[in-house]
XYZ file of C-alpha atoms in Angstrom:
759
model
C 141.726 174.186 159.848
C 140.074 171.027 158.681
C 140.706 169.456 155.274
C 138.051 168.009 153.045
C 138.627 164.862 150.930
C 140.220 165.882 147.723
C 138.787 165.039 144.278
C 141.421 164.251 141.683
C 141.540 165.165 138.022
C 143.862 162.651 136.388
C 145.192 164.761 133.554
C 148.484 165.911 135.094
C 150.149 162.695 135.988
C 152.760 163.272 133.242
C 154.175 166.677 134.226
C 154.547 169.589 136.667
C 151.981 172.416 136.827
C 153.253 175.939 136.496
C 150.202 178.089 135.759
C 146.534 178.207 136.817
C 144.318 181.073 135.550
C 140.613 181.803 136.056
C 138.655 183.060 133.102
C 137.040 186.551 133.438
C 133.660 185.123 134.130
C 134.963 182.405 136.483
C 133.404 179.551 134.513
C 136.645 177.948 133.499
C 140.186 177.502 134.713
C 143.180 177.028 132.410
C 146.192 174.990 133.726
C 149.541 175.104 132.006
C 152.031 172.168 132.290
C 155.737 171.983 131.824
C 155.326 169.630 128.804
C 153.465 172.302 126.953
C 149.905 170.972 127.408
C 147.114 173.292 128.515
C 143.996 171.885 130.220
C 140.793 173.839 130.543
C 138.286 172.828 133.208
C 134.683 173.806 133.922
C 134.470 175.168 137.468
C 130.929 173.866 137.843
C 131.713 170.175 137.792
C 135.552 170.264 137.177
C 135.230 168.175 133.996
C 137.860 168.653 131.390
C 136.559 170.861 128.535
C 139.709 170.977 126.352
C 143.202 169.697 126.291
C 145.317 172.014 124.007
C 148.482 170.270 122.647
C 150.768 172.171 120.373
C 153.595 173.672 122.371
C 156.660 171.447 122.427
C 157.929 172.727 125.720
C 156.553 174.331 128.939
C 153.959 177.098 128.875
C 155.250 180.284 130.535
C 152.154 182.410 130.253
C 148.376 181.913 129.745
C 145.908 184.831 129.348
C 142.228 184.938 128.530
C 140.893 187.415 126.028
C 138.558 190.096 127.456
C 135.587 188.560 125.672
C 136.445 185.110 127.124
C 136.484 183.558 123.682
C 140.208 183.013 123.318
C 143.178 181.894 125.245
C 146.713 183.037 124.306
C 149.709 181.121 125.463
C 153.442 181.851 125.281
C 155.915 179.058 125.537
C 159.555 178.050 125.939
C 159.243 176.632 122.440
C 159.525 180.126 120.969
C 155.901 180.427 119.840
C 152.670 182.074 120.852
C 149.455 180.197 120.240
C 145.893 181.525 120.125
C 143.119 179.074 120.951
C 139.398 179.073 120.546
C 137.920 178.335 123.974
C 134.664 177.011 122.557
C 135.960 174.659 119.860
C 139.407 173.839 121.116
C 140.936 174.869 117.781
C 144.357 176.544 117.534
C 143.544 179.693 115.576
C 147.125 181.012 115.122
C 150.704 180.034 115.728
C 152.810 183.163 116.087
C 156.379 182.591 115.217
C 159.536 184.488 114.421
C 160.926 184.660 117.961
C 164.653 184.178 118.591
C 164.195 183.098 122.180
C 161.630 181.973 124.663
C 158.449 183.803 125.051
C 158.203 185.035 128.605
C 154.841 186.955 128.596
C 151.829 187.765 126.484
C 149.043 190.297 127.120
C 145.761 191.189 125.409
C 144.775 194.778 124.834
C 141.614 196.079 126.634
C 139.648 195.687 123.403
C 141.091 192.158 122.693
C 142.098 192.990 119.183
C 145.845 193.156 119.879
C 148.327 190.884 121.592
C 151.692 191.954 122.893
C 154.588 189.511 123.593
C 157.887 189.655 125.563
C 160.756 187.576 124.514
C 164.253 186.512 125.452
C 165.470 188.034 122.140
C 165.070 191.493 123.880
C 162.087 192.397 121.662
C 158.482 193.316 122.272
C 156.082 192.463 119.469
C 152.570 193.595 118.733
C 150.217 191.138 116.983
C 146.875 191.437 115.231
C 144.640 188.805 116.894
C 142.351 188.202 113.955
C 144.993 187.784 111.266
C 147.954 186.570 113.399
C 150.180 189.034 111.705
C 152.853 190.945 113.508
C 152.047 194.666 113.446
C 155.152 196.088 115.027
C 158.454 195.091 116.663
C 159.813 197.375 119.399
C 163.596 197.248 119.923
C 165.379 199.042 122.748
C 165.941 196.706 125.602
C 169.527 195.418 126.008
C 168.658 192.205 127.762
C 165.831 189.605 128.117
C 162.305 191.099 128.234
C 160.588 189.535 131.080
C 157.049 190.952 130.829
C 154.563 193.212 129.179
C 151.515 194.967 130.533
C 148.758 197.054 128.872
C 147.464 200.200 130.481
C 143.792 200.298 131.314
C 142.835 202.245 128.193
C 145.126 200.320 125.950
C 147.055 203.305 124.701
C 150.279 202.193 126.394
C 152.368 199.054 126.850
C 154.898 198.763 129.565
C 157.770 196.337 129.122
C 160.270 195.349 131.767
C 163.615 193.723 131.344
C 166.680 192.186 132.929
C 168.465 195.367 131.735
C 166.931 196.980 134.874
C 164.622 199.294 133.014
C 160.956 199.737 132.039
C 159.954 201.123 128.729
C 156.609 202.696 127.868
C 155.482 202.276 124.287
C 152.583 203.950 122.455
C 150.218 201.577 120.752
C 149.191 204.374 118.429
C 152.417 206.070 117.238
C 154.552 202.957 118.085
C 157.244 205.238 119.599
C 158.944 204.732 122.919
C 157.392 207.276 125.274
C 159.646 206.899 128.294
C 162.598 204.780 129.608
C 162.193 204.374 133.323
C 165.562 204.012 135.016
C 166.365 203.699 138.740
C 166.324 199.999 139.639
C 169.747 198.568 140.268
C 168.880 194.950 139.377
C 166.478 193.150 137.079
C 162.774 193.947 137.335
C 160.501 191.059 138.478
C 157.004 192.482 138.174
C 155.135 195.538 136.818
C 151.504 196.623 137.239
C 149.384 199.582 135.968
C 146.981 201.133 138.458
C 143.366 200.582 137.548
C 143.107 204.242 136.577
C 146.210 203.944 134.297
C 147.923 206.973 135.846
C 150.496 205.110 137.881
C 152.874 202.163 137.317
C 154.344 199.939 140.096
C 157.591 197.965 139.532
C 159.383 195.464 141.801
C 162.994 194.386 141.568
C 165.731 192.172 142.730
C 167.226 195.282 144.326
C 164.674 194.847 147.173
C 162.669 198.001 146.232
C 159.280 198.768 144.808
C 159.018 201.971 142.695
C 155.884 203.962 141.818
C 156.049 205.910 138.563
C 153.889 208.648 136.918
C 152.561 206.868 133.722
C 152.370 210.209 131.830
C 155.788 211.709 132.619
C 157.808 208.559 133.497
C 158.993 210.281 136.710
C 159.582 208.241 139.856
C 157.086 209.226 142.519
C 158.041 206.973 145.391
C 160.742 204.382 146.274
C 159.464 201.764 148.616
C 162.376 200.403 150.530
C 161.063 198.243 153.423
C 161.655 194.855 151.844
C 165.142 193.328 152.603
C 165.413 190.938 149.627
C 164.081 190.421 146.148
C 160.515 191.625 145.536
C 158.819 189.022 143.311
C 155.345 190.461 142.682
C 153.241 193.618 142.860
C 149.610 194.160 142.316
C 147.118 197.013 142.761
C 143.875 196.822 144.756
C 140.672 197.173 142.657
C 140.342 200.880 143.587
C 144.023 201.614 143.085
C 144.495 203.033 146.555
C 146.584 200.152 147.819
C 149.476 198.124 146.393
C 150.543 194.639 147.628
C 154.094 193.314 147.147
C 155.527 189.873 147.708
C 159.145 189.403 148.801
C 161.883 186.937 149.322
C 162.158 188.250 152.833
C 159.231 185.942 153.858
C 156.846 188.930 153.961
C 154.066 190.591 151.927
C 153.490 194.354 152.411
C 150.557 196.652 151.793
C 151.269 200.210 150.591
C 149.342 203.516 150.261
C 149.780 204.452 146.593
C 149.088 208.114 147.353
C 151.795 208.588 149.960
C 154.108 205.646 149.467
C 153.731 204.638 153.132
C 153.719 201.035 154.325
C 150.292 200.243 155.786
C 150.824 196.695 156.943
C 153.618 194.085 156.999
C 152.010 190.684 156.438
C 154.122 188.301 158.558
C 153.588 184.570 159.045
C 155.064 182.785 156.031
C 158.275 180.912 156.798
C 159.770 181.062 153.331
C 159.696 183.239 150.188
C 156.425 184.829 149.223
C 156.096 184.216 145.503
C 152.881 186.080 144.614
C 150.080 188.292 145.858
C 146.534 188.968 144.556
C 143.618 191.053 145.743
C 140.113 189.800 145.978
C 137.635 191.490 143.594
C 136.215 193.585 146.493
C 139.706 194.571 147.679
C 139.055 193.516 151.310
C 141.415 190.575 151.138
C 144.832 189.731 149.832
C 145.989 186.133 148.989
C 149.590 185.255 149.161
C 151.485 182.178 147.828
C 154.770 181.026 149.380
C 157.582 178.580 149.223
C 156.617 177.398 152.631
C 153.954 175.342 150.826
C 151.015 177.374 152.098
C 148.494 179.938 150.827
C 147.450 182.707 153.290
C 144.501 185.034 153.255
C 144.865 188.511 154.809
C 142.465 191.230 155.812
C 143.532 194.404 154.020
C 142.238 196.800 156.641
C 144.026 195.169 159.571
C 146.778 193.160 158.063
C 145.621 190.117 160.039
C 145.954 186.547 158.626
C 142.391 185.210 158.252
C 143.162 181.732 156.949
C 146.205 179.502 156.288
C 145.503 176.971 153.537
C 147.747 173.926 153.984
C 147.915 170.845 151.789
C 150.637 171.516 149.241
C 153.908 169.660 149.816
C 155.990 172.031 147.644
C 156.483 175.692 146.879
C 153.264 177.402 145.865
C 154.256 179.352 142.773
C 150.997 180.998 141.814
C 147.512 181.742 143.036
C 144.485 183.184 141.400
C 141.133 184.214 142.624
C 137.801 183.604 140.893
C 136.087 186.739 139.663
C 133.441 186.154 142.235
C 136.033 185.985 144.902
C 134.766 182.736 146.351
C 137.402 180.323 145.090
C 141.206 180.267 145.062
C 143.244 178.221 142.691
C 146.881 177.473 143.602
C 149.627 175.560 141.868
C 152.666 174.148 143.430
C 156.097 172.400 142.927
C 154.382 169.324 144.376
C 152.907 168.852 140.858
C 149.279 169.728 141.835
C 146.702 172.388 141.379
C 144.283 172.844 144.297
C 141.091 174.769 144.445
C 139.999 176.276 147.830
C 136.768 177.640 149.207
C 137.599 181.172 150.437
C 135.035 181.204 153.231
C 135.808 177.860 154.786
C 139.397 177.343 153.683
C 138.411 173.785 152.651
C 140.116 172.393 149.566
C 137.640 171.338 146.883
C 139.958 169.913 144.104
C 143.389 168.331 143.969
C 145.080 168.122 140.563
C 148.315 166.008 140.550
C 151.213 166.277 138.183
C 155.017 165.738 137.690
C 157.884 163.371 137.806
C 156.568 159.853 138.249
C 159.865 158.279 139.536
C 162.780 159.185 141.811
C 165.284 161.792 140.777
C 168.770 160.190 140.593
C 171.046 163.143 139.996
C 171.054 166.888 139.947
C 173.693 169.057 138.223
C 174.112 172.890 137.928
C 175.062 174.487 134.643
C 178.430 176.245 134.525
C 176.833 179.678 135.092
C 174.693 178.343 137.931
C 171.460 179.620 136.436
C 170.141 176.252 135.352
C 169.883 172.960 137.234
C 169.391 169.639 135.472
C 167.628 166.638 137.066
C 167.387 163.108 135.701
C 164.829 160.565 136.822
C 163.571 157.063 136.734
C 160.659 158.322 134.612
C 163.087 158.260 131.657
C 163.300 162.001 131.363
C 165.772 164.805 132.291
C 164.569 168.317 133.003
C 166.213 171.755 132.913
C 165.117 174.180 135.620
C 165.601 177.929 136.029
C 167.351 178.252 139.361
C 165.700 181.571 140.285
C 162.137 180.891 139.269
C 161.895 177.167 139.391
C 160.532 177.083 135.815
C 161.250 173.980 133.813
C 162.982 175.238 130.649
C 163.142 171.849 128.880
C 161.874 168.380 129.377
C 164.329 165.994 127.578
C 162.467 162.857 126.385
C 163.828 160.006 124.401
C 165.451 157.574 126.717
C 163.591 154.283 127.179
C 164.718 153.454 130.772
C 165.978 155.069 133.831
C 168.127 158.200 133.287
C 170.728 157.930 136.031
C 173.384 160.532 135.125
C 173.431 164.012 133.589
C 176.282 166.435 132.858
C 176.597 169.970 131.377
C 179.282 170.854 128.899
C 181.813 173.417 130.143
C 180.151 176.119 128.008
C 176.720 175.127 129.238
C 175.256 174.997 125.744
C 175.050 171.156 125.625
C 173.942 168.571 128.090
C 174.584 164.808 128.157
C 172.318 162.194 129.747
C 173.207 158.516 130.436
C 170.644 155.790 130.884
C 170.019 152.153 131.716
C 168.784 151.900 128.084
C 172.500 151.649 127.215
C 172.741 155.068 125.512
C 174.092 158.477 126.121
C 172.094 161.239 124.493
C 173.464 164.779 123.735
C 170.995 167.652 123.871
C 170.949 171.328 122.922
C 170.301 173.212 126.168
C 168.520 176.149 124.469
C 166.149 174.170 122.302
C 165.917 170.841 124.110
C 166.511 168.965 120.852
C 168.790 165.909 120.986
C 171.692 165.918 118.533
C 173.331 162.535 118.943
C 172.712 159.145 120.408
C 175.778 157.286 121.734
C 175.533 153.569 122.418
C 176.959 151.054 124.832
C 176.183 147.261 125.188
C 175.021 147.750 128.864
C 173.913 150.328 131.331
C 175.601 153.675 131.251
C 176.872 154.460 134.787
C 178.691 157.701 134.486
C 179.584 160.481 131.990
C 182.138 163.376 132.042
C 182.967 166.208 129.655
C 186.593 167.014 128.939
C 187.772 170.520 130.313
C 187.752 171.813 126.726
C 184.180 170.545 126.101
C 185.067 168.729 122.819
C 185.037 165.234 124.227
C 182.734 163.115 126.364
C 183.672 159.984 128.310
C 181.088 157.410 129.294
C 181.481 154.511 131.711
C 179.323 151.388 131.389
C 178.488 148.023 132.838
C 179.840 146.558 129.551
C 183.341 146.865 131.210
C 184.376 149.796 128.848
C 184.934 153.462 128.764
C 184.158 155.204 125.555
C 185.440 158.565 124.252
C 183.221 160.551 121.929
C 183.448 163.605 119.755
C 180.597 165.782 120.986
C 180.253 167.727 117.688
C 179.932 164.667 115.393
C 178.784 162.041 117.924
C 181.450 159.791 116.528
C 183.486 157.413 118.814
C 187.236 158.313 119.248
C 188.354 155.452 121.428
C 186.993 152.388 123.235
C 189.099 151.892 126.439
C 189.259 148.164 127.137
C 190.918 146.649 130.183
C 188.515 146.524 133.137
C 187.105 143.098 133.927
C 183.890 144.276 135.664
C 181.348 147.045 135.667
C 182.906 150.552 135.262
C 180.927 152.935 137.468
C 183.092 156.117 137.449
C 185.010 158.259 135.029
C 186.873 161.574 135.597
C 189.091 163.859 133.396
C 192.284 165.391 134.660
C 192.390 169.154 134.981
C 194.340 169.593 131.751
C 192.258 167.017 129.831
C 195.158 164.737 128.900
C 194.135 161.829 131.065
C 191.089 159.948 132.193
C 190.747 157.941 135.410
C 188.168 155.234 135.568
C 186.872 153.130 138.487
C 185.585 149.575 138.355
C 184.109 146.825 140.455
C 187.182 144.792 139.450
C 188.915 146.704 142.308
C 191.205 148.789 140.033
C 191.578 152.410 138.960
C 192.933 152.779 135.478
C 194.600 155.919 134.028
C 194.102 156.374 130.262
C 195.926 158.537 127.678
C 193.322 160.576 125.792
C 195.275 160.803 122.499
C 196.212 157.152 122.140
C 193.488 155.507 124.203
C 196.238 153.389 125.943
C 196.060 152.424 129.572
C 199.170 154.058 131.103
C 198.703 152.773 134.673
C 196.575 150.428 136.725
C 196.154 151.073 140.325
C 195.212 147.845 142.099
C 193.026 147.659 145.251
C 192.010 151.386 145.218
C 188.615 151.594 143.771
C 186.583 153.138 146.676
C 187.547 156.709 145.993
C 189.874 158.608 143.662
C 190.468 162.316 142.911
C 192.987 164.563 141.150
C 194.831 167.267 142.979
C 193.894 170.905 142.075
C 197.022 171.166 139.828
C 196.478 167.711 138.252
C 200.036 166.567 139.207
C 198.791 164.015 141.704
C 196.100 161.449 142.219
C 194.812 160.386 145.634
C 193.086 157.055 145.936
C 191.431 155.213 148.848
C 191.087 151.509 149.075
C 188.859 148.870 150.632
C 191.897 147.818 152.725
C 191.751 151.196 154.487
C 194.894 152.628 152.974
C 195.285 155.972 151.142
C 197.726 156.343 148.372
C 199.151 159.425 146.663
C 200.484 159.045 143.098
C 202.580 161.212 140.799
C 200.584 161.546 137.559
C 203.753 162.004 135.467
C 205.843 159.030 136.487
C 202.725 157.248 137.953
C 204.768 156.289 140.936
C 203.377 155.954 144.457
C 204.580 158.827 146.523
C 202.894 157.743 149.752
C 200.990 154.767 151.072
C 199.222 156.000 154.155
C 197.748 153.652 156.776
C 195.543 154.417 159.740
C 191.987 153.599 158.682
C 190.466 150.291 159.789
C 187.825 150.080 157.076
C 186.988 150.900 153.473
C 187.916 154.506 152.450
C 184.643 155.837 151.093
C 185.690 159.383 150.037
C 188.861 161.248 149.494
C 189.408 164.983 148.616
C 192.243 167.459 148.335
C 192.330 170.820 150.191
C 191.997 173.870 147.868
C 195.776 174.450 147.875
C 196.452 170.761 147.353
C 198.696 170.573 150.417
C 196.261 168.301 152.363
C 194.451 165.086 151.560
C 191.375 164.302 153.574
C 190.031 160.770 153.697
C 186.750 159.415 155.119
C 186.157 155.800 156.069
C 183.662 153.266 157.191
C 185.597 153.035 160.444
C 183.596 156.205 161.534
C 186.606 158.499 161.172
C 188.073 161.204 158.934
C 191.865 161.703 158.656
C 193.813 164.791 157.437
C 197.147 163.989 155.720
C 199.978 166.203 154.854
C 200.959 165.668 151.230
C 204.546 166.792 151.519
C 205.461 164.596 154.533
C 202.781 161.883 154.399
C 202.020 162.484 158.101
C 198.561 162.291 159.611
C 197.851 165.840 160.911
C 194.456 165.140 162.443
C 191.960 162.437 163.156
C 188.216 163.107 163.666
C 186.527 160.177 165.458
C 183.240 161.631 166.836
C 181.106 160.108 164.131
C 178.552 157.530 165.195
C 178.395 155.754 161.823
C 180.520 155.330 158.721
C 181.391 158.550 156.889
C 179.966 158.210 153.357
C 180.688 161.576 151.702
C 182.414 164.863 152.452
C 183.549 168.030 150.884
C 186.335 170.690 151.633
C 185.255 174.331 151.760
C 187.557 177.302 151.821
C 185.608 180.534 152.695
C 186.720 183.908 154.093
C 190.232 182.631 155.012
C 188.827 179.741 156.946
C 188.823 175.994 155.996
C 185.769 173.879 156.634
C 185.101 170.155 156.252
C 181.514 169.032 155.794
C 180.864 165.262 156.316
C 177.817 163.145 155.818
C 177.356 159.777 157.558
C 175.413 156.652 156.797
C 173.026 157.356 159.708
C 172.051 160.761 158.137
C 174.101 162.958 160.376
C 175.673 165.969 158.627
C 178.588 167.727 160.454
C 180.682 170.783 159.629
C 184.226 171.151 161.148
C 186.630 174.150 161.040
C 190.211 173.101 160.236
C 193.104 175.373 161.351
C 196.379 174.402 159.751
C 199.840 175.857 160.239
C 203.397 174.502 160.242
C 203.230 173.279 163.874
C 199.631 172.175 164.440
C 196.382 171.173 162.872
C 193.300 171.893 165.009
C 189.834 170.675 164.152
C 186.690 171.961 165.904
C 182.984 171.120 165.390
C 180.855 174.035 164.144
C 177.445 172.448 163.670
C 175.884 169.063 163.235
C 172.553 167.311 162.882
C 171.781 164.450 165.275
C 169.954 161.180 165.179
C 169.200 161.500 161.461
C 168.549 157.807 160.856
C 167.324 158.563 157.342
C 167.446 155.038 155.686
C 165.299 153.510 153.145
C 162.601 152.631 155.638
C 162.238 154.664 158.873
C 163.322 158.178 159.437
C 163.361 160.650 162.287
C 165.394 163.590 163.272
C 164.932 164.249 167.022
C 167.017 167.362 167.452
C 169.547 169.626 165.839
C 172.736 170.917 167.467
C 174.430 174.128 166.457
C 171.330 175.883 165.117
C 169.458 178.798 166.664
C 166.084 178.381 168.283
C 164.427 180.042 165.295
C 165.943 177.608 162.919
C 164.968 174.673 165.144
C 161.403 176.005 165.113
C 161.485 176.255 161.344
C 162.693 172.652 161.105
C 159.747 171.529 163.097
C 157.334 173.593 161.071
C 158.668 172.279 157.829
C 158.461 168.608 158.909
C 162.162 167.791 159.236
C 161.865 166.881 162.954
C 159.184 165.095 164.780
C 157.448 161.724 164.152
C 159.311 158.962 162.399
C 158.713 158.578 158.627
C 157.615 155.141 157.387
C 158.183 155.478 153.708
C 161.070 156.471 151.430
C 158.886 159.390 150.247
C 158.347 160.690 153.760
C 162.116 160.235 154.474
C 162.929 162.207 151.384
C 160.663 165.069 152.488
C 162.334 165.220 155.830
C 165.743 165.195 154.170
C 164.696 167.996 151.853
C 163.396 170.067 154.798
C 166.579 169.524 156.755
C 168.726 170.452 153.691
C 166.598 173.532 153.059
C 167.215 174.895 156.572
C 170.840 173.971 156.666
C 171.567 175.521 153.268
C 169.179 178.440 153.080
C 168.978 179.947 156.502
C 171.545 181.893 158.461
C 173.627 179.483 160.558
C 173.571 181.089 163.991
C 174.428 178.365 166.573
C 173.498 178.630 170.199
C 176.719 178.821 172.211
C 175.194 176.471 174.763
C 175.045 173.677 172.032
C 178.518 173.934 170.684
C 181.766 175.371 172.155
C 182.899 177.033 168.937
C 181.797 180.599 168.030
C 178.619 181.135 166.060
C 178.700 181.365 162.266
C 176.403 184.344 161.581
C 177.369 185.274 157.971
C 174.654 184.667 155.417
C 177.306 185.340 152.802
C 179.381 182.493 154.187
C 176.270 180.217 154.044
C 175.782 181.213 150.444
C 179.470 180.561 149.687
C 179.126 177.129 151.342
C 176.114 176.360 149.178
C 177.973 177.209 145.957
C 180.846 175.083 147.015
C 178.521 172.159 148.003
C 177.168 172.373 144.458
C 180.575 172.399 142.816
C 182.015 169.681 144.936
C 178.860 167.495 144.660
C 179.369 167.312 140.874
C 182.598 165.431 141.624
C 180.884 162.660 143.585
C 180.775 159.772 141.234
C 179.605 156.948 143.268
C 177.718 153.915 141.909
C 173.949 153.856 141.800
C 173.909 151.448 144.784
C 176.222 153.680 146.786
C 174.022 156.632 145.828
C 170.933 154.939 147.164
C 172.651 153.897 150.387
C 174.117 157.304 151.214
C 171.720 159.723 152.730
C 174.259 162.559 152.483
C 174.001 162.461 148.729
C 170.238 162.609 149.092
C 170.531 165.588 151.343
C 172.932 167.296 148.965
C 170.549 166.638 146.121
C 167.753 168.147 148.221
C 169.993 171.218 148.819
C 170.310 171.769 145.061
C 166.604 171.119 144.454
C 165.681 173.640 147.194
C 168.068 176.267 145.806
C 165.638 178.021 143.609
């Protein structure tokens, strides 16, 4: 399919696009941004009609009123706003929510508005007065969405409590509680006739319900993973579903039979919509494409390519001749249905590189910080930006969640640390240094924060008051790393003065100075030891109580770039610029194994224990990522290669990945389709895309090596892969290298891409 030259609308340079919705008459398109702005375009010339500013955080839902005179928007800022589409005025701001507003829906007549909220409530509003008419309470968890029946007499609400509830808009009573799903419900739709309800869930099923009795008519079980979206055909005889199993499916609503499996996407299918005539289904996918399908045959008619990120949402114009799609690549694109040619390209998003990614303690939110002076909080399942943290005046290079996950700290080149409320996105305190802030760390109890700076100091802060507790002075050069011990009594700091210093939290005194070991340092799992690696190639193990050196281990011929303990703490593993990894016995100080198959210096690694097996994952300067299985007993230590990437060469300039060892033919094909292998990249952006594609396949797909490629048995467990991902994420948080080391280590970039793609 050929691509036309894109026209660009410059309004979205500042933020990501999440929503795009056609008006009922197709004359306008409303676009919602993560920063809370709503832009309305004329579809005749794509000029901007209105820019609605009022939401202070991202817009989660936009709906047009049936008469096309209004737009209602629900936001993460805990408000609903009603806008006049002709004047651009905000008519009402609906408040009183105790959580984010996830969904809004107009009644058929347009005189009422229903809202769904994180506070577990459903509210009914009078559109003319802006007053709340009723509050429905009954759900026991976040209410994800609301849908009106076709005649407006019912509202269906669906929740993370695994239930649907049907409410009467006349008597205001709860008519039915629909139970049956085993996990949270992702999408609900009424049939056009209003007699049937479809629901999809994370339990991999779709259920069809009788809207009058609340009884389950059919359970559709063919999907093998989460079902993200369901929608009825215009005549109600078909239902389309979109799944995490890379497929969309068409169902007969009268029999519950699967009519067609729409196969072709190579990643999650996020959403499906029918054309107005019902002869076509449009699907949006995380493989960056939009596909058009014939509903009679299930054949793919068109594949629309051009997005460079997950396509979150699609919408068809009422005439059925245009498709609007929005993507993680920060753009909205408008396509001609008949030719497949793109007619508009609307860019948006982060305007500078992302320097660090961190998961929240519960793993449901990921934080990113960027050179565009912002940090962002993302929902890990949906990819929605919860908060955009603005306030820094230069690069934000480090970010850290508190242990409870309710607070987040950001460090910046503007010489400040800012503390933010995760739920509201408001900043509570500004902590200052005299030079760049290079690293931050919360104490295990979460009551203190340590910050390391190029002003040669480490500062300890009270996170509740924002007041300084201690200024740790002693380093004679930039301090680029800081880490708390497991019990929170000590802090270890690293500096370019080639020392590691151990500080007492209570007194602020420096208890010990470890000379020459600045390259890498880590605490043992119990906190009773510190292992450090030096530029002289030696590894030292220290007793944290007496601060005596237990072992000085020699063997490496170059700088020790990374050092980690095994899960039990009985082994220390060191990586070096001499292109080797060594496994040391903590009790005896003996070197148990040496891995020397690397073609370049090993820059980062992590130790993984899963299903009774030990794995070592190492990343090299040339971009190669390798995973080794480590078998240890009293008599021997055997190390065997499980899988690796080859010829990565992902530097700042050129990039290419020629082949992958240890992956199945299917995964190799997917790598090529997603752009991870093939022609060399000539820019850092292209290299980053290839790294992200590689990380996506390595982290997301089942690792099923061809036995011809590697001698070791195949790793076929997707559960193991998931466990490895989670451990990657946890271990990656402990990698506290300097900004320059960060830029120079592709493995860190790959691991960041793994976390970015885990959504």
